Amino acid sequence: MTDATVSLESKKEFLGHPRGLVICFLTEMWERFSYYGMRALLIFYLTQHFLFSDEIAAGIYGAYISLVYITPVIGGIVADRYLGPAKAVVLGAILLVAGHMGMAIEGSQAVEVMVQGETFVQRDPFYLQVFYLSLALIIMGVGFLKANISTMVGSLYERTDPRRDGAFTLFYMGINLGSFFGAIVCGFLLQYYGFSFGFGAAGIGMLFGLLVFLRGQHYFGDLAKPKYPELLTQQVLPGINREWLIYGLTLIGVLVCWQLMQHRAVVGGLLGASLVVMTMAVVTYAFTKCEPHDRNRMLVCLVLMSYQIIFWSLFEQTGSSLNLMTDRNVDREILGLTIPAAAFQSVNAFFIITLAPLFNMMWLYLARRGWEPSTPMKFALSLIQLGLGFLFLVYGASLASDPTQVAVIWIVMLYLLHTTGELCISPVGLSMTTKLSVPRVVGMMMGCWFLASAAGNYVSGTIAAMTGSDTVGGEVADPAAALASYMEVYSTAGWYSIGAGVAAILLVPLLKHFMHGIK
Ligand code: GLN
């Protein structure tokens, strides 16, 4: 392909957006299909197939969901410096297919054995190791794919293009379309055919994602290629060029994650250390390598990223405490049908899919009139909506005369407000990262974005633990006490989040000033 055709390819449009957006949308849709599909089964695989206790299962689950958002830092940096986003996405997708397929190797189920009056669980060590290795492949795969497919969306637009936030909102719809169907398809397959089929479906979904990307990557032209291709072909070890060295080191990374999943106490420390190192790296880069305007934008970007720690730490109660609270305290009978608590997990994805186009239109409508809120304002609004969601539920719960009968509308209201909040921070933040970063390090910055998200996910576990109630055989002993404990935490969470949102509004003028014309 000549240079002229390359640039023409990246300019071809579909519904007013570059065609590359469709490729990012579909690739990420399949990636999230596999990620959320697998994640929906994971806790059951741990507790029902491997017979881990709830506590250990939660530890494995928590370490996994933190690590998947830590590795994008590595994937982002390697793409910025050497591979370019396209090769990084392909590498990530191959690792993901291998990881999800590995998960489908189920092996024999663990058994409880009695030895001298004590119960032990016997797990086949081979299959347990296959399982940890599969998780490690997924962790590294997400690391290479997630940040880079997101920067590829940004690369399709000029820094000030008004379509950029809308493009990320559409991209975000792809994410949630994948997550919605992933949980349903894999959950359904688990119910009727078992774990292998559920996990296998996630692997097949990811294979579709890989194929879509391989077929469509030409739409990006030069945008996704390595910036310095000569670096990749350079001989660095006898008979090995840098590109192959990177692939070799990636496999070592897989082995490291394999061990980390088995030494989980290290993950919290690793997260803290990564946050410190990355903040220092970005600040140093901004002060030494950037001209003043870019420096300020990078620093604003860093400040805004940190809002995510608050956001996800409360938002991610969805899968943990809110899930249990729905099970224990919400009246889930609708038209004579009892809706399983787990089904409420897809409410958020459903709202994203239905509301994202409206948000897209709203941002464009407001932008045309010059009324679109700035990125820092959208972030502040997201924290306020998050807080209001909790307060709605707390209010609704106070109306219930029976602690097991909180009306379903209140939990739906909470998810609705959490979703509108998410639409003001998550896709907007991806877009912001691509426009406030210096293009040379956009992959690294996107990695930092997900790192902050990892921190939020991690803290969410600690908050969920605060809501814990006494259980007997998995059932709460006292539903009224359980409800009171949830509401105490949620009410504090709600007010803190609103407080943080108000403080964030006060910061808007300052942050806007240092964004130097970028909104
Ligand atoms: N739900 C979004 C996704 O899966 C956001 C994840 C996050 O940043 N924590 O991409």
XYZ file of C-alpha atoms and ligand atoms in Angstrom:
529
model
C 0.000 0.000 0.000
C 1.385 3.428 -0.870
C 1.462 6.354 1.559
C -1.333 8.059 -0.371
C -3.671 5.062 -0.063
C -2.701 4.655 3.569
C -3.799 8.149 4.515
C -6.943 7.782 2.394
C -7.803 4.569 4.250
C -7.610 6.305 7.625
C -9.891 9.091 6.326
C -12.712 6.839 5.024
C -15.857 7.510 7.010
C -18.829 5.573 8.355
C -21.796 7.515 9.792
C -19.655 10.619 10.138
C -16.816 8.839 11.954
C -13.591 7.352 10.563
C -14.016 3.657 9.688
C -11.252 2.767 12.105
C -13.768 3.505 14.879
C -15.878 0.543 13.734
C -12.828 -1.715 13.996
C -12.003 -0.448 17.504
C -15.655 -0.813 18.487
C -15.897 -4.429 17.300
C -12.494 -5.528 18.583
C -13.131 -4.077 22.026
C -16.690 -5.390 22.011
C -15.406 -8.954 21.589
C -12.602 -8.412 24.061
C -15.064 -7.205 26.708
C -17.467 -10.023 25.755
C -14.743 -12.451 26.724
C -13.573 -10.464 29.762
C -16.977 -9.935 31.360
C -18.324 -13.306 30.180
C -15.452 -15.077 31.895
C -15.641 -12.793 34.942
C -19.314 -13.601 35.416
C -18.390 -17.273 35.898
C -15.132 -16.830 37.763
C -16.430 -16.573 41.331
C -18.579 -19.682 40.784
C -15.653 -21.552 39.227
C -13.587 -20.775 42.299
C -16.218 -21.665 44.867
C -18.062 -24.495 43.091
C -15.435 -26.174 40.927
C -12.261 -25.632 42.943
C -14.191 -25.451 46.243
C -12.243 -22.447 47.568
C -13.750 -20.758 50.625
C -15.586 -17.449 49.973
C -12.677 -15.566 51.476
C -9.951 -17.149 49.334
C -12.162 -16.953 46.248
C -12.692 -13.218 46.867
C -8.910 -12.811 47.258
C -8.193 -14.525 43.925
C -10.984 -12.557 42.236
C -9.726 -9.252 43.689
C -6.102 -9.892 42.704
C -7.205 -10.766 39.184
C -9.395 -7.675 38.640
C -6.615 -5.430 39.990
C -3.861 -7.004 37.891
C -5.822 -6.744 34.631
C -5.818 -2.968 35.067
C -2.193 -2.720 36.223
C -0.628 -4.379 33.172
C -2.002 -1.816 30.655
C 0.775 0.487 31.890
C 3.337 -1.945 30.478
C 1.323 -2.490 27.297
C 0.995 1.269 26.809
C 4.682 2.032 27.298
C 5.837 -0.817 25.030
C 3.446 0.386 22.308
C 4.598 4.021 22.621
C 8.260 3.160 22.429
C 8.471 0.158 20.180
C 5.551 -1.872 18.897
C 3.004 0.810 18.019
C -0.623 0.190 18.997
C -1.565 -2.258 16.218
C 1.100 -4.885 16.938
C 0.427 -4.485 20.673
C -3.303 -5.105 20.149
C -2.591 -8.225 18.060
C -0.179 -9.530 20.701
C -2.740 -8.851 23.434
C -5.517 -10.531 21.464
C -3.429 -13.683 20.877
C -2.615 -13.922 24.589
C -6.290 -13.432 25.396
C -7.456 -16.171 23.035
C -4.886 -18.522 24.598
C -5.922 -17.514 28.144
C -9.656 -17.897 27.615
C -9.195 -21.202 25.790
C -6.985 -22.328 28.680
C -9.823 -21.557 31.066
C -11.978 -24.001 29.116
C -9.648 -26.856 30.207
C -11.707 -27.741 33.227
C -10.252 -30.992 34.501
C -11.702 -32.861 37.421
C -13.690 -31.070 40.092
C -12.132 -30.656 43.539
C -13.417 -33.031 46.213
C -13.781 -32.735 49.962
C -12.090 -35.533 51.877
C -12.211 -36.358 55.562
C -8.906 -37.183 57.205
C -8.981 -38.023 60.898
C -12.199 -36.097 61.406
C -10.962 -32.998 59.534
C -12.208 -31.924 56.121
C -9.675 -31.160 53.379
C -10.210 -30.114 49.795
C -8.330 -32.088 47.179
C -7.659 -30.203 43.949
C -5.800 -31.622 40.970
C -2.572 -29.549 41.076
C -2.120 -29.762 37.303
C -5.494 -28.227 36.483
C -5.085 -25.651 39.219
C -1.846 -24.535 37.585
C -3.514 -24.491 34.149
C -6.131 -22.213 35.678
C -3.595 -19.772 37.192
C -1.603 -19.766 33.944
C -4.757 -18.996 31.955
C -5.505 -16.053 34.264
C -1.916 -14.848 33.768
C -2.290 -14.996 29.965
C -5.499 -12.958 30.215
C -3.860 -10.408 32.549
C -0.990 -9.809 30.116
C -3.378 -9.913 27.163
C -5.594 -7.189 28.605
C -2.386 -5.255 29.357
C -1.442 -5.136 25.707
C -4.901 -4.722 24.266
C -6.982 -2.475 26.530
C -4.958 0.732 26.657
C -3.834 0.534 23.047
C -7.185 -0.075 21.415
C -8.394 2.987 23.375
C -5.527 5.198 22.181
C -6.258 4.040 18.625
C -9.734 5.576 18.890
C -8.187 8.897 19.890
C -5.597 8.739 17.118
C -8.382 8.971 14.521
C -9.283 12.556 15.522
C -7.514 15.888 15.733
C -6.974 17.142 19.283
C -9.852 19.636 19.089
C -12.244 17.572 16.941
C -15.723 17.906 18.569
C -16.551 14.308 17.507
C -13.901 12.893 19.834
C -15.960 12.592 23.060
C -18.835 11.200 21.021
C -16.520 8.642 19.418
C -15.464 7.454 22.843
C -19.074 7.272 23.969
C -19.817 5.029 20.969
C -16.709 2.977 21.703
C -17.949 2.662 25.269
C -21.217 1.306 23.947
C -19.214 -1.425 22.220
C -17.590 -2.234 25.554
C -20.947 -2.605 27.233
C -22.582 -4.458 24.373
C -19.797 -6.998 24.802
C -20.181 -7.082 28.558
C -23.976 -7.418 28.411
C -23.954 -10.347 25.997
C -20.803 -11.885 27.487
C -22.404 -12.327 30.905
C -25.659 -13.614 29.382
C -24.138 -16.034 26.844
C -21.452 -17.431 29.149
C -23.861 -17.561 32.100
C -26.423 -19.433 30.016
C -23.809 -21.882 28.707
C -22.609 -22.483 32.255
C -26.111 -23.255 33.408
C -26.856 -25.776 30.654
C -23.492 -27.204 29.601
C -20.908 -26.416 32.290
C -17.827 -24.299 32.807
C -15.846 -25.471 29.759
C -18.548 -24.249 27.417
C -18.945 -20.917 29.207
C -15.225 -20.184 29.229
C -14.804 -21.633 25.731
C -17.432 -19.206 24.408
C -15.391 -16.345 25.864
C -12.350 -17.699 23.963
C -14.280 -17.946 20.702
C -15.554 -14.395 21.178
C -11.997 -13.184 21.598
C -10.963 -15.056 18.462
C -13.608 -13.062 16.559
C -12.092 -9.907 18.045
C -8.625 -10.884 16.825
C -9.913 -11.649 13.328
C -11.870 -8.381 13.104
C -8.780 -6.441 14.064
C -6.477 -8.283 11.659
C -8.883 -7.625 8.798
C -9.551 -4.006 9.675
C -6.258 -2.612 10.911
C -5.464 -1.122 7.512
C -8.112 1.532 8.208
C -5.650 3.171 10.581
C -2.960 3.660 7.975
C 0.230 4.823 9.612
C -1.535 5.873 12.803
C -1.175 2.502 14.485
C 2.256 1.521 13.184
C 5.474 1.659 15.230
C 6.875 5.198 15.330
C 10.458 3.975 14.938
C 10.288 0.681 13.013
C 14.091 0.501 12.793
C 14.197 -0.036 16.577
C 12.234 -3.251 16.211
C 14.570 -4.823 13.671
C 17.690 -3.833 15.601
C 19.730 -6.819 16.793
C 19.835 -6.719 20.614
C 21.011 -10.232 21.482
C 22.803 -12.713 19.235
C 20.270 -13.780 16.627
C 17.416 -11.913 18.315
C 16.007 -8.552 17.288
C 14.187 -6.191 19.645
C 10.727 -7.213 18.486
C 11.334 -10.870 19.386
C 12.955 -9.839 22.629
C 9.729 -7.999 23.503
C 7.698 -11.118 22.762
C 10.086 -13.175 24.895
C 9.830 -10.704 27.779
C 6.046 -10.784 27.450
C 6.124 -14.533 28.077
C 8.278 -13.887 31.135
C 5.612 -11.346 32.195
C 3.041 -14.147 31.884
C 5.145 -16.332 34.180
C 5.426 -13.478 36.703
C 1.636 -12.965 36.719
C 1.209 -16.731 37.069
C 3.219 -16.542 40.301
C 1.534 -13.319 41.455
C -1.857 -15.001 41.284
C -0.514 -17.534 43.743
C 1.155 -14.967 46.024
C -1.674 -12.493 46.184
C -0.569 -10.553 49.236
C 2.005 -8.899 46.976
C -0.610 -7.414 44.628
C -1.662 -4.515 46.909
C 1.976 -3.507 47.408
C 2.637 -3.804 43.700
C -0.311 -1.546 42.987
C 0.870 1.090 45.489
C 4.414 0.983 44.124
C 3.153 1.227 40.517
C 1.066 4.287 41.423
C 4.046 6.056 43.003
C 6.454 5.150 40.190
C 4.047 6.123 37.420
C 3.105 9.438 39.044
C 6.778 10.279 39.403
C 7.492 9.184 35.841
C 4.697 11.338 34.391
C 5.618 14.382 36.497
C 9.305 14.031 35.573
C 8.435 13.614 31.899
C 6.128 16.639 32.000
C 8.778 18.837 33.609
C 11.764 17.705 31.566
C 10.411 16.847 28.109
C 7.332 19.008 27.543
C 6.862 22.624 26.594
C 4.879 24.566 29.291
C 1.381 24.132 27.808
C 1.802 20.403 27.254
C 3.359 20.069 30.699
C 0.328 21.664 32.336
C -2.075 19.539 30.317
C -0.262 16.359 31.349
C -0.454 17.397 35.011
C -4.173 18.221 34.754
C -4.657 14.832 33.131
C -2.971 13.184 36.095
C -5.145 15.083 38.610
C -8.339 14.168 36.758
C -7.284 10.522 36.525
C -7.083 10.374 40.304
C -10.856 11.084 40.532
C -11.333 7.597 39.226
C -10.035 6.095 42.438
C -13.053 7.556 44.259
C -15.393 6.734 41.408
C -14.570 3.045 40.896
C -14.098 2.325 44.587
C -17.786 3.150 45.088
C -19.143 2.191 41.673
C -17.614 -1.288 41.863
C -19.794 -2.150 44.853
C -22.056 -3.430 42.047
C -20.435 -6.839 41.784
C -19.751 -7.235 45.499
C -21.791 -5.565 48.260
C -24.666 -4.306 46.094
C -24.985 -7.767 44.590
C -25.269 -9.345 48.042
C -27.534 -6.561 49.312
C -29.870 -7.110 46.334
C -29.936 -10.802 47.150
C -30.611 -10.293 50.844
C -32.725 -7.178 51.132
C -34.491 -6.370 47.868
C -37.960 -7.563 46.912
C -37.035 -9.152 43.584
C -40.448 -10.449 42.667
C -41.720 -8.817 39.491
C -45.055 -9.962 37.977
C -44.892 -13.141 40.006
C -41.353 -13.930 38.833
C -38.389 -13.841 41.205
C -35.472 -12.211 39.401
C -32.090 -13.651 40.481
C -29.845 -11.084 42.167
C -27.045 -11.777 39.641
C -29.314 -10.629 36.792
C -29.110 -7.098 38.231
C -25.452 -7.132 37.181
C -26.494 -6.463 33.603
C -28.683 -3.432 34.449
C -25.694 -1.092 34.185
C -24.619 -2.425 30.780
C -28.228 -2.198 29.577
C -28.470 1.463 30.625
C -25.120 2.254 29.009
C -26.230 0.744 25.708
C -29.513 2.622 25.743
C -28.229 5.927 27.112
C -24.866 6.226 25.360
C -26.386 7.369 22.034
C -28.449 9.982 23.900
C -25.342 11.241 25.669
C -23.567 11.306 22.331
C -26.298 13.472 20.834
C -26.460 15.640 23.930
C -22.705 16.385 23.911
C -22.814 17.264 20.206
C -25.941 19.400 20.633
C -24.388 21.268 23.544
C -21.031 21.591 21.768
C -22.682 23.229 18.740
C -24.087 25.897 21.068
C -20.892 26.229 23.050
C -22.602 24.886 26.189
C -20.898 21.519 26.514
C -19.519 21.103 30.060
C -15.743 20.865 30.176
C -14.057 17.568 31.042
C -13.350 18.576 34.688
C -17.019 19.592 35.042
C -18.232 16.271 33.617
C -15.976 14.457 36.097
C -17.389 16.499 38.999
C -20.947 15.747 37.833
C -20.134 12.045 37.678
C -19.142 12.011 41.364
C -22.328 13.858 42.305
C -24.505 11.399 40.368
C -22.694 8.484 41.958
C -23.378 9.912 45.420
C -27.030 10.657 44.589
C -27.467 7.056 43.450
C -26.465 5.810 46.890
C -28.643 8.378 48.665
C -31.681 7.342 46.602
C -31.181 3.770 47.726
C -30.684 4.795 51.357
C -33.910 6.808 51.203
C -35.785 3.952 49.492
C -34.536 1.429 52.033
C -35.792 3.618 54.883
C -39.329 3.296 53.455
C -39.328 -0.506 53.572
C -41.321 -1.955 56.442
C -39.642 -5.356 56.021
C -35.815 -5.456 55.759
C -35.977 -8.116 53.017
C -38.467 -6.113 50.930
C -36.740 -2.923 49.740
C -38.584 -1.925 46.553
C -36.707 -2.839 43.379
C -37.151 0.647 41.910
C -34.550 2.045 44.325
C -31.798 -0.299 43.260
C -32.698 0.379 39.616
C -32.538 4.134 40.341
C -29.115 3.650 41.886
C -27.869 1.818 38.782
C -29.423 4.456 36.535
C -27.608 7.300 38.318
C -24.398 5.282 38.516
C -24.631 4.700 34.774
C -25.209 8.355 33.902
C -22.285 9.123 36.231
C -20.153 6.507 34.480
C -20.986 8.053 31.110
C -19.670 11.383 32.416
C -16.348 9.978 33.560
C -15.313 6.756 31.887
C -15.646 7.382 28.126
C -14.921 11.082 28.711
C -11.743 10.144 30.574
C -10.528 7.903 27.748
C -11.088 10.787 25.369
C -9.433 13.264 27.716
C -6.363 11.057 28.063
C -5.871 11.006 24.316
C -6.227 14.780 23.983
C -4.336 16.044 27.028
C -1.379 13.670 26.609
C 1.588 14.396 24.458
C 1.095 11.938 21.541
C 4.523 10.353 22.117
C 3.457 8.980 25.504
C -0.282 8.565 25.016
C -0.048 4.785 25.498
C 1.724 5.219 28.821
C -0.864 7.783 29.910
C -3.682 5.431 28.948
C -1.927 2.805 31.054
C -2.005 5.282 33.961
C -5.716 5.809 33.382
C -6.320 2.100 33.897
C -3.894 2.018 36.807
C -6.066 4.542 38.655
C -9.009 2.330 37.792
C -7.100 -0.653 39.271
C -6.649 1.331 42.492
C -10.398 2.072 42.580
C -11.175 -1.618 42.060
C -8.813 -2.516 44.867
C -10.305 -0.013 47.330
C -13.804 -1.178 46.394
C -12.955 -4.535 47.979
C -12.053 -2.839 51.253
C -15.275 -0.829 51.251
C -17.331 -3.913 50.433
C -15.722 -5.665 53.399
C -17.002 -2.852 55.673
C -20.585 -3.786 54.783
C -20.026 -7.418 55.799
C -22.641 -9.115 57.949
C -22.635 -12.300 59.992
C -23.688 -15.260 57.933
C -24.712 -18.785 58.761
C -24.214 -21.204 55.862
C -24.018 -18.286 53.439
C -27.305 -16.719 54.666
C -27.431 -13.532 56.757
C -28.483 -14.201 60.313
C -30.269 -10.858 60.764
C -31.531 -9.114 57.572
C -32.423 -5.928 59.483
C -28.894 -5.609 60.880
C -27.450 -6.408 57.422
C -29.580 -3.704 55.799
C -28.628 -1.187 58.474
C -24.933 -1.959 57.927
C -25.221 -1.552 54.125
C -27.111 1.699 54.485
C -24.651 3.141 56.952
C -21.780 2.570 54.517
C -23.809 3.698 51.472
C -24.996 6.852 53.158
C -21.411 7.794 54.080
C -20.316 6.860 50.558
C -23.094 8.986 49.068
C -22.277 12.108 51.063
C -18.524 11.732 50.561
C -19.001 11.350 46.849
C -21.239 14.422 46.646
C -18.711 16.327 48.773
C -15.898 15.266 46.451
C -18.034 16.324 43.472
C -18.642 19.787 44.952
C -14.915 20.188 45.686
C -14.261 19.091 42.101
C -16.635 21.820 40.823
C -14.622 24.399 42.737
C -11.469 23.131 41.038
C -12.958 23.361 37.522
C -11.801 26.923 36.675
C -8.235 26.175 37.747
C -8.013 22.907 35.831
C -9.640 24.455 32.746
C -7.106 27.257 32.835
C -4.228 24.771 32.714
C -5.791 22.814 29.857
C -4.998 25.764 27.556
C -7.942 25.727 25.194
C -8.611 21.967 25.211
C -12.017 21.148 26.632
N -16.494 -0.902 32.244
C -15.400 -0.272 31.573
C -14.589 -1.276 30.796
O -14.729 -2.449 31.005
C -14.543 0.528 32.510
C -13.534 -0.256 33.222
C -12.680 0.558 34.139
O -11.996 1.517 33.737
N -12.634 0.178 35.360
O -13.809 -0.883 29.973
